[in-house]
PDB file of C-alpha atoms in Angstrom:
ATOM      1  CA  MET A   1     -26.630 -78.913  20.956  1.00 41.00           C
ATOM      2  CA  THR A   2     -28.017 -81.875  19.000  1.00 42.00           C
ATOM      3  CA  LYS A   3     -26.635 -82.532  15.613  1.00 55.00           C
ATOM      4  CA  LYS A   4     -29.334 -81.850  13.017  1.00 57.00           C
ATOM      5  CA  THR A   5     -28.491 -83.727   9.775  1.00 58.00           C
ATOM      6  CA  ILE A   6     -29.854 -83.784   6.266  1.00 61.00           C
ATOM      7  CA  SER A   7     -31.485 -86.599   4.352  1.00 58.00           C
ATOM      8  CA  GLY A   8     -32.120 -87.334   0.691  1.00 62.00           C
ATOM      9  CA  ARG A   9     -29.791 -86.330  -2.286  1.00 73.00           C
ATOM     10  CA  PRO A  10     -29.263 -84.030  -3.914  1.00 92.00           C
ATOM     11  CA  ILE A  11     -29.826 -81.184  -1.361  1.00 96.00           C
ATOM     12  CA  ILE A  12     -30.343 -77.598  -2.487  1.00 97.00           C
ATOM     13  CA  ALA A  13     -28.756 -75.113  -0.051  1.00 98.00           C
ATOM     14  CA  PRO A  14     -29.741 -71.560  -0.979  1.00 98.00           C
ATOM     15  CA  SER A  15     -27.048 -69.094  -0.069  1.00 97.00           C
ATOM     16  CA  LEU A  16     -28.489 -66.297   2.022  1.00 97.00           C
ATOM     17  CA  LEU A  17     -25.668 -64.018   0.908  1.00 94.00           C
ATOM     18  CA  SER A  18     -27.835 -63.315  -2.180  1.00 95.00           C
ATOM     19  CA  ALA A  19     -31.136 -63.000  -0.211  1.00 96.00           C
ATOM     20  CA  ASP A  20     -32.861 -59.656   0.530  1.00 97.00           C
ATOM     21  CA  PHE A  21     -31.608 -58.745   3.966  1.00 95.00           C
ATOM     22  CA  LEU A  22     -34.431 -56.368   4.540  1.00 96.00           C
ATOM     23  CA  ARG A  23     -36.823 -59.318   4.353  1.00 97.00           C
ATOM     24  CA  LEU A  24     -34.477 -61.992   5.850  1.00 97.00           C
ATOM     25  CA  GLU A  25     -37.034 -63.982   7.821  1.00 97.00           C
ATOM     26  CA  GLU A  26     -39.391 -64.039   4.850  1.00 98.00           C
ATOM     27  CA  GLU A  27     -36.510 -65.207   2.594  1.00 98.00           C
ATOM     28  CA  VAL A  28     -35.632 -67.982   4.999  1.00 98.00           C
ATOM     29  CA  LYS A  29     -39.221 -69.166   5.164  1.00 98.00           C
ATOM     30  CA  ALA A  30     -39.675 -68.890   1.336  1.00 98.00           C
ATOM     31  CA  ALA A  31     -36.549 -70.971   0.670  1.00 98.00           C
ATOM     32  CA  GLU A  32     -37.876 -73.709   3.014  1.00 98.00           C
ATOM     33  CA  ALA A  33     -41.328 -73.611   1.287  1.00 98.00           C
ATOM     34  CA  ALA A  34     -39.529 -74.088  -2.052  1.00 98.00           C
ATOM     35  CA  GLY A  35     -37.850 -77.244  -1.026  1.00 97.00           C
ATOM     36  CA  ALA A  36     -34.485 -76.116   0.402  1.00 97.00           C
ATOM     37  CA  GLY A  37     -32.768 -78.713   2.558  1.00 97.00           C
ATOM     38  CA  LEU A  38     -30.089 -76.380   4.093  1.00 98.00           C
ATOM     39  CA  HIS A  39     -29.659 -72.663   4.565  1.00 98.00           C
ATOM     40  CA  HIS A  40     -26.071 -71.821   3.411  1.00 98.00           C
ATOM     41  CA  VAL A  41     -24.674 -68.858   5.483  1.00 98.00           C
ATOM     42  CA  ASP A  42     -21.493 -67.194   4.269  1.00 97.00           C
ATOM     43  CA  VAL A  43     -19.299 -65.593   6.805  1.00 97.00           C
ATOM     44  CA  MET A  44     -16.463 -63.363   5.413  1.00 96.00           C
ATOM     45  CA  ASP A  45     -13.992 -61.234   7.399  1.00 95.00           C
ATOM     46  CA  GLY A  46     -12.433 -58.967   4.690  1.00 94.00           C
ATOM     47  CA  ARG A  47      -9.172 -60.621   5.132  1.00 94.00           C
ATOM     48  CA  PHE A  48      -9.366 -64.253   3.953  1.00 95.00           C
ATOM     49  CA  VAL A  49     -11.717 -62.967   1.155  1.00 93.00           C
ATOM     50  CA  PRO A  50     -12.161 -59.420  -0.144  1.00 89.00           C
ATOM     51  CA  ASN A  51     -15.616 -58.905   1.506  1.00 90.00           C
ATOM     52  CA  ILE A  52     -17.251 -58.599   4.800  1.00 93.00           C
ATOM     53  CA  THR A  53     -20.616 -60.092   5.598  1.00 94.00           C
ATOM     54  CA  ILE A  54     -22.160 -61.314   8.881  1.00 94.00           C
ATOM     55  CA  GLY A  55     -21.281 -62.438  12.366  1.00 96.00           C
ATOM     56  CA  PRO A  56     -22.860 -64.786  15.101  1.00 98.00           C
ATOM     57  CA  PHE A  57     -25.706 -62.401  15.996  1.00 97.00           C
ATOM     58  CA  VAL A  58     -27.228 -62.643  12.422  1.00 97.00           C
ATOM     59  CA  VAL A  59     -26.724 -66.342  12.513  1.00 98.00           C
ATOM     60  CA  GLU A  60     -28.584 -66.531  15.695  1.00 98.00           C
ATOM     61  CA  ALA A  61     -31.460 -64.535  14.107  1.00 97.00           C
ATOM     62  CA  ILE A  62     -31.421 -66.769  11.067  1.00 98.00           C
ATOM     63  CA  LYS A  63     -31.621 -69.830  13.418  1.00 98.00           C
ATOM     64  CA  LYS A  64     -34.823 -68.426  15.083  1.00 98.00           C
ATOM     65  CA  ALA A  65     -36.540 -68.166  11.754  1.00 97.00           C
ATOM     66  CA  ALA A  66     -35.326 -71.513  10.277  1.00 98.00           C
ATOM     67  CA  SER A  67     -36.738 -74.927  10.553  1.00 98.00           C
ATOM     68  CA  ILE A  68     -33.992 -76.715   8.559  1.00 97.00           C
ATOM     69  CA  PRO A  69     -30.368 -76.974   9.392  1.00 98.00           C
ATOM     70  CA  LEU A  70     -27.969 -74.040   9.055  1.00 98.00           C
ATOM     71  CA  ASP A  71     -24.812 -74.755   6.930  1.00 98.00           C
ATOM     72  CA  VAL A  72     -22.299 -71.857   8.100  1.00 98.00           C
ATOM     73  CA  HIS A  73     -19.374 -71.443   5.859  1.00 98.00           C
ATOM     74  CA  LEU A  74     -16.491 -69.516   7.502  1.00 98.00           C
ATOM     75  CA  MET A  75     -14.367 -67.667   4.943  1.00 97.00           C
ATOM     76  CA  ILE A  76     -12.280 -66.161   7.656  1.00 97.00           C
ATOM     77  CA  GLU A  77      -8.614 -66.378   8.942  1.00 96.00           C
ATOM     78  CA  GLU A  78      -7.979 -68.304  12.110  1.00 97.00           C
ATOM     79  CA  PRO A  79     -11.488 -69.783  12.279  1.00 98.00           C
ATOM     80  CA  GLU A  80     -10.568 -71.559  15.417  1.00 98.00           C
ATOM     81  CA  ARG A  81     -11.003 -68.453  17.313  1.00 97.00           C
ATOM     82  CA  TYR A  82     -14.813 -68.399  16.573  1.00 98.00           C
ATOM     83  CA  LEU A  83     -15.975 -71.886  16.432  1.00 98.00           C
ATOM     84  CA  GLU A  84     -17.855 -71.836  19.771  1.00 98.00           C
ATOM     85  CA  ASP A  85     -19.487 -68.398  18.846  1.00 98.00           C
ATOM     86  CA  PHE A  86     -20.943 -69.689  15.608  1.00 98.00           C
ATOM     87  CA  ILE A  87     -22.034 -73.139  16.945  1.00 98.00           C
ATOM     88  CA  THR A  88     -23.731 -71.421  19.948  1.00 98.00           C
ATOM     89  CA  ALA A  89     -25.460 -69.128  17.518  1.00 98.00           C
ATOM     90  CA  GLY A  90     -26.967 -72.130  15.687  1.00 98.00           C
ATOM     91  CA  ALA A  91     -24.627 -73.657  13.079  1.00 98.00           C
ATOM     92  CA  ASP A  92     -25.515 -77.255  12.450  1.00 98.00           C
ATOM     93  CA  TYR A  93     -22.701 -77.687   9.970  1.00 98.00           C
ATOM     94  CA  LEU A  94     -19.659 -75.510  10.495  1.00 98.00           C
ATOM     95  CA  THR A  95     -17.229 -75.335   7.575  1.00 98.00           C
ATOM     96  CA  VAL A  96     -13.673 -73.855   7.697  1.00 98.00           C
ATOM     97  CA  HIS A  97     -11.260 -73.387   4.925  1.00 98.00           C
ATOM     98  CA  ALA A  98      -8.201 -75.671   4.655  1.00 98.00           C
ATOM     99  CA  GLU A  99      -6.160 -72.628   3.691  1.00 98.00           C
ATOM    100  CA  ALA A 100      -7.106 -70.565   6.659  1.00 97.00           C
ATOM    101  CA  THR A 101      -5.829 -72.643   9.500  1.00 97.00           C
ATOM    102  CA  ILE A 102      -2.537 -74.431  10.293  1.00 95.00           C
ATOM    103  CA  HIS A 103      -4.073 -77.045  12.627  1.00 96.00           C
ATOM    104  CA  LEU A 104      -6.967 -78.269  10.431  1.00 98.00           C
ATOM    105  CA  ASP A 105      -7.304 -81.695  12.019  1.00 98.00           C
ATOM    106  CA  ARG A 106      -7.601 -80.093  15.428  1.00 98.00           C
ATOM    107  CA  VAL A 107     -10.181 -77.676  14.192  1.00 98.00           C
ATOM    108  CA  LEU A 108     -12.432 -80.219  12.572  1.00 98.00           C
ATOM    109  CA  ASN A 109     -12.280 -82.449  15.670  1.00 98.00           C
ATOM    110  CA  ARG A 110     -13.165 -79.474  17.929  1.00 98.00           C
ATOM    111  CA  ILE A 111     -16.183 -78.576  15.707  1.00 98.00           C
ATOM    112  CA  ARG A 112     -17.458 -82.061  16.435  1.00 98.00           C
ATOM    113  CA  GLU A 113     -16.567 -81.835  20.239  1.00 98.00           C
ATOM    114  CA  LEU A 114     -18.761 -78.592  20.348  1.00 98.00           C
ATOM    115  CA  GLY A 115     -21.615 -80.538  18.965  1.00 98.00           C
ATOM    116  CA  ALA A 116     -21.822 -79.485  15.248  1.00 98.00           C
ATOM    117  CA  LEU A 117     -21.021 -81.401  12.041  1.00 98.00           C
ATOM    118  CA  SER A 118     -17.652 -80.581  10.674  1.00 98.00           C
ATOM    119  CA  GLY A 119     -16.947 -79.163   7.244  1.00 98.00           C
ATOM    120  CA  VAL A 120     -13.698 -78.299   5.276  1.00 98.00           C
ATOM    121  CA  SER A 121     -13.624 -76.186   2.146  1.00 98.00           C
ATOM    122  CA  ILE A 122     -10.967 -75.789  -0.503  1.00 98.00           C
ATOM    123  CA  ASN A 123     -10.416 -72.995  -2.962  1.00 97.00           C
ATOM    124  CA  PRO A 124     -10.124 -73.626  -6.738  1.00 97.00           C
ATOM    125  CA  SER A 125      -6.301 -73.720  -6.560  1.00 96.00           C
ATOM    126  CA  THR A 126      -6.204 -76.105  -3.583  1.00 97.00           C
ATOM    127  CA  PRO A 127      -5.757 -79.795  -4.608  1.00 98.00           C
ATOM    128  CA  VAL A 128      -8.095 -82.520  -3.237  1.00 98.00           C
ATOM    129  CA  SER A 129      -4.931 -84.445  -2.186  1.00 97.00           C
ATOM    130  CA  SER A 130      -4.515 -81.823   0.630  1.00 96.00           C
ATOM    131  CA  LEU A 131      -7.518 -83.369   2.454  1.00 97.00           C
ATOM    132  CA  GLU A 132      -6.286 -86.952   2.430  1.00 93.00           C
ATOM    133  CA  ASN A 133      -5.278 -86.968   6.107  1.00 95.00           C
ATOM    134  CA  VAL A 134      -8.447 -85.309   7.390  1.00 97.00           C
ATOM    135  CA  LEU A 135     -11.342 -86.952   5.642  1.00 97.00           C
ATOM    136  CA  TYR A 136     -11.973 -89.074   8.682  1.00 96.00           C
ATOM    137  CA  ALA A 137     -12.774 -85.934  10.685  1.00 98.00           C
ATOM    138  CA  ALA A 138     -14.943 -84.201   8.053  1.00 98.00           C
ATOM    139  CA  ASP A 139     -18.618 -84.786   7.844  1.00 98.00           C
ATOM    140  CA  MET A 140     -18.638 -82.575   4.702  1.00 98.00           C
ATOM    141  CA  VAL A 141     -16.226 -81.277   2.183  1.00 98.00           C
ATOM    142  CA  LEU A 142     -17.040 -78.048   0.332  1.00 98.00           C
ATOM    143  CA  ILE A 143     -15.450 -77.523  -3.089  1.00 98.00           C
ATOM    144  CA  MET A 144     -15.475 -73.968  -4.193  1.00 97.00           C
ATOM    145  CA  SER A 145     -16.330 -73.779  -7.767  1.00 97.00           C
ATOM    146  CA  VAL A 146     -15.663 -70.050  -7.864  1.00 96.00           C
ATOM    147  CA  ASN A 147     -12.984 -67.971  -6.164  1.00 93.00           C
ATOM    148  CA  PRO A 148     -14.694 -67.119  -2.939  1.00 85.00           C
ATOM    149  CA  GLY A 149     -15.679 -63.620  -1.814  1.00 78.00           C
ATOM    150  CA  PHE A 150     -18.464 -62.492  -4.094  1.00 75.00           C
ATOM    151  CA  GLY A 151     -21.768 -63.962  -5.480  1.00 73.00           C
ATOM    152  CA  GLY A 152     -22.724 -64.108  -9.104  1.00 75.00           C
ATOM    153  CA  GLN A 153     -19.560 -65.655 -10.609  1.00 84.00           C
ATOM    154  CA  ALA A 154     -19.329 -68.258 -13.206  1.00 92.00           C
ATOM    155  CA  PHE A 155     -18.699 -71.944 -12.558  1.00 96.00           C
ATOM    156  CA  ILE A 156     -15.190 -73.100 -12.903  1.00 96.00           C
ATOM    157  CA  PRO A 157     -15.338 -76.246 -15.151  1.00 96.00           C
ATOM    158  CA  ASN A 158     -12.385 -77.991 -13.528  1.00 97.00           C
ATOM    159  CA  SER A 159     -14.438 -78.154 -10.381  1.00 98.00           C
ATOM    160  CA  LEU A 160     -16.169 -81.215 -11.905  1.00 98.00           C
ATOM    161  CA  ASN A 161     -12.868 -83.004 -12.066  1.00 98.00           C
ATOM    162  CA  LYS A 162     -12.133 -82.109  -8.534  1.00 98.00           C
ATOM    163  CA  THR A 163     -15.523 -83.407  -7.383  1.00 98.00           C
ATOM    164  CA  LYS A 164     -14.942 -86.728  -9.052  1.00 98.00           C
ATOM    165  CA  GLU A 165     -11.489 -86.992  -7.488  1.00 98.00           C
ATOM    166  CA  LEU A 166     -12.914 -86.145  -4.045  1.00 98.00           C
ATOM    167  CA  LYS A 167     -15.619 -88.774  -4.529  1.00 97.00           C
ATOM    168  CA  ALA A 168     -12.976 -91.326  -5.282  1.00 98.00           C
ATOM    169  CA  ALA A 169     -10.867 -90.336  -2.307  1.00 97.00           C
ATOM    170  CA  ILE A 170     -13.792 -90.601   0.057  1.00 97.00           C
ATOM    171  CA  LYS A 171     -14.690 -93.978  -1.202  1.00 96.00           C
ATOM    172  CA  LYS A 172     -11.043 -95.123  -0.950  1.00 95.00           C
ATOM    173  CA  ALA A 173     -10.912 -93.781   2.751  1.00 94.00           C
ATOM    174  CA  GLY A 174     -14.179 -95.563   3.595  1.00 94.00           C
ATOM    175  CA  SER A 175     -15.606 -92.257   4.849  1.00 93.00           C
ATOM    176  CA  LYS A 176     -19.136 -91.198   5.001  1.00 94.00           C
ATOM    177  CA  THR A 177     -18.249 -87.608   4.159  1.00 97.00           C
ATOM    178  CA  ILE A 178     -20.641 -85.760   1.865  1.00 97.00           C
ATOM    179  CA  ILE A 179     -19.749 -83.423  -0.852  1.00 98.00           C
ATOM    180  CA  GLU A 180     -20.942 -79.848  -1.275  1.00 98.00           C
ATOM    181  CA  VAL A 181     -20.234 -77.645  -4.310  1.00 98.00           C
ATOM    182  CA  ASP A 182     -20.574 -73.892  -4.116  1.00 97.00           C
ATOM    183  CA  GLY A 183     -20.314 -71.288  -6.927  1.00 94.00           C
ATOM    184  CA  GLY A 184     -21.961 -70.664 -10.200  1.00 95.00           C
ATOM    185  CA  ILE A 185     -24.481 -73.600  -9.811  1.00 96.00           C
ATOM    186  CA  LYS A 186     -27.791 -73.287 -11.709  1.00 95.00           C
ATOM    187  CA  PRO A 187     -30.446 -75.382 -13.302  1.00 95.00           C
ATOM    188  CA  GLY A 188     -28.364 -75.714 -16.379  1.00 95.00           C
ATOM    189  CA  ASN A 189     -25.286 -77.306 -14.827  1.00 97.00           C
ATOM    190  CA  ALA A 190     -26.670 -78.915 -11.637  1.00 97.00           C
ATOM    191  CA  ALA A 191     -27.003 -82.365 -13.286  1.00 97.00           C
ATOM    192  CA  GLN A 192     -23.288 -82.352 -14.218  1.00 97.00           C
ATOM    193  CA  VAL A 193     -22.286 -81.413 -10.734  1.00 98.00           C
ATOM    194  CA  VAL A 194     -24.412 -84.157  -9.086  1.00 97.00           C
ATOM    195  CA  LYS A 195     -23.205 -86.713 -11.694  1.00 96.00           C
ATOM    196  CA  ALA A 196     -19.665 -85.828 -10.691  1.00 97.00           C
ATOM    197  CA  GLY A 197     -20.424 -86.662  -6.983  1.00 97.00           C
ATOM    198  CA  ALA A 198     -22.034 -83.746  -5.247  1.00 97.00           C
ATOM    199  CA  ASP A 199     -24.553 -84.351  -2.503  1.00 97.00           C
ATOM    200  CA  VAL A 200     -25.304 -80.627  -1.746  1.00 98.00           C
ATOM    201  CA  LEU A 201     -25.557 -77.864  -4.254  1.00 98.00           C
ATOM    202  CA  VAL A 202     -25.264 -74.255  -2.926  1.00 98.00           C
ATOM    203  CA  MET A 203     -27.159 -71.783  -5.106  1.00 97.00           C
ATOM    204  CA  GLY A 204     -26.961 -68.042  -4.523  1.00 95.00           C
ATOM    205  CA  SER A 205     -27.886 -65.641  -7.196  1.00 94.00           C
ATOM    206  CA  ALA A 206     -29.366 -68.373  -9.445  1.00 96.00           C
ATOM    207  CA  PHE A 207     -31.855 -69.015  -6.596  1.00 97.00           C
ATOM    208  CA  TYR A 208     -32.650 -65.680  -4.936  1.00 97.00           C
ATOM    209  CA  ASN A 209     -32.636 -63.748  -8.208  1.00 96.00           C
ATOM    210  CA  SER A 210     -34.819 -66.342 -10.016  1.00 96.00           C
ATOM    211  CA  GLY A 211     -38.153 -64.746  -9.095  1.00 93.00           C
ATOM    212  CA  ASN A 212     -39.630 -68.161  -8.437  1.00 97.00           C
ATOM    213  CA  TYR A 213     -37.822 -70.199  -5.817  1.00 98.00           C
ATOM    214  CA  LYS A 214     -39.997 -73.336  -6.031  1.00 97.00           C
ATOM    215  CA  LYS A 215     -39.731 -73.436  -9.893  1.00 97.00           C
ATOM    216  CA  THR A 216     -35.960 -73.161  -9.551  1.00 97.00           C
ATOM    217  CA  VAL A 217     -35.729 -76.081  -7.167  1.00 97.00           C
ATOM    218  CA  GLU A 218     -38.169 -78.124  -9.419  1.00 96.00           C
ATOM    219  CA  GLU A 219     -35.964 -77.320 -12.466  1.00 96.00           C
ATOM    220  CA  VAL A 220     -32.905 -78.537 -10.625  1.00 96.00           C
ATOM    221  CA  MET A 221     -34.381 -81.764  -9.537  1.00 95.00           C
ATOM    222  CA  ARG A 222     -35.917 -82.388 -12.892  1.00 94.00           C
ATOM    223  CA  SER A 223     -32.521 -81.921 -14.585  1.00 93.00           C
ATOM    224  CA  VAL A 224     -30.782 -84.215 -12.099  1.00 91.00           C
ATOM    225  CA  SER A 225     -33.301 -86.959 -12.515  1.00 86.00           C
ATOM    226  CA  GLY A 226     -33.020 -86.593 -16.317  1.00 76.00           C
ATOM    227  CA  LYS A 227     -36.710 -85.772 -16.780  1.00 54.00           C
ATOM    228  CA  ARG A 228     -37.828 -83.091 -19.146  1.00 45.00           C
ATOM    229  CA  ARG A 229     -41.068 -81.224 -19.657  1.00 42.00           C
TER     230      ARG A 229
END
């Protein structure tokens, strides 16, 4: 498959976990019309996190409806067993958790070999320093700003410090890795997250429960640019 990248900063990545699954195709298209740059797709196995969501077949269905890249986030144990399945299904970015695999370097390189862009995520309790030796193999690092497993949680303030630390580590490494932050992001704190160094903002309930997707994206972009009504 051809790598489908993103352009422009910051990017809004609505998390389909919070969408109406009875109207999934409509939700995908509505998010794109509102200005989303990625579709964030959370895959949970009930083991790594206390919830179960979707598998490759649903990702494949989303891919058919989407015209922007799919950002597939594997919150599963032993993700190396399913890399090819999700990339074949349509993942453009495929993110695994540093805590979920012993051979992280191998997994990230394998994602690239299979034709997708590689991502690695860390939980709130995992230090940025744990990624020092794999930044060269990561196209994206996802900082969890909530404990993963459920939507609608409050943003953990220390995530801003972790984002700044990661930004500095990427610069030191001379890497082109982009930073994604996921959990509790809304128009009221988006500017802080971007200022800390985030390139991609994952928004779940704050986006899909807003009632007006386009207005939500506009509010985020306005806050990030420093403009007010």
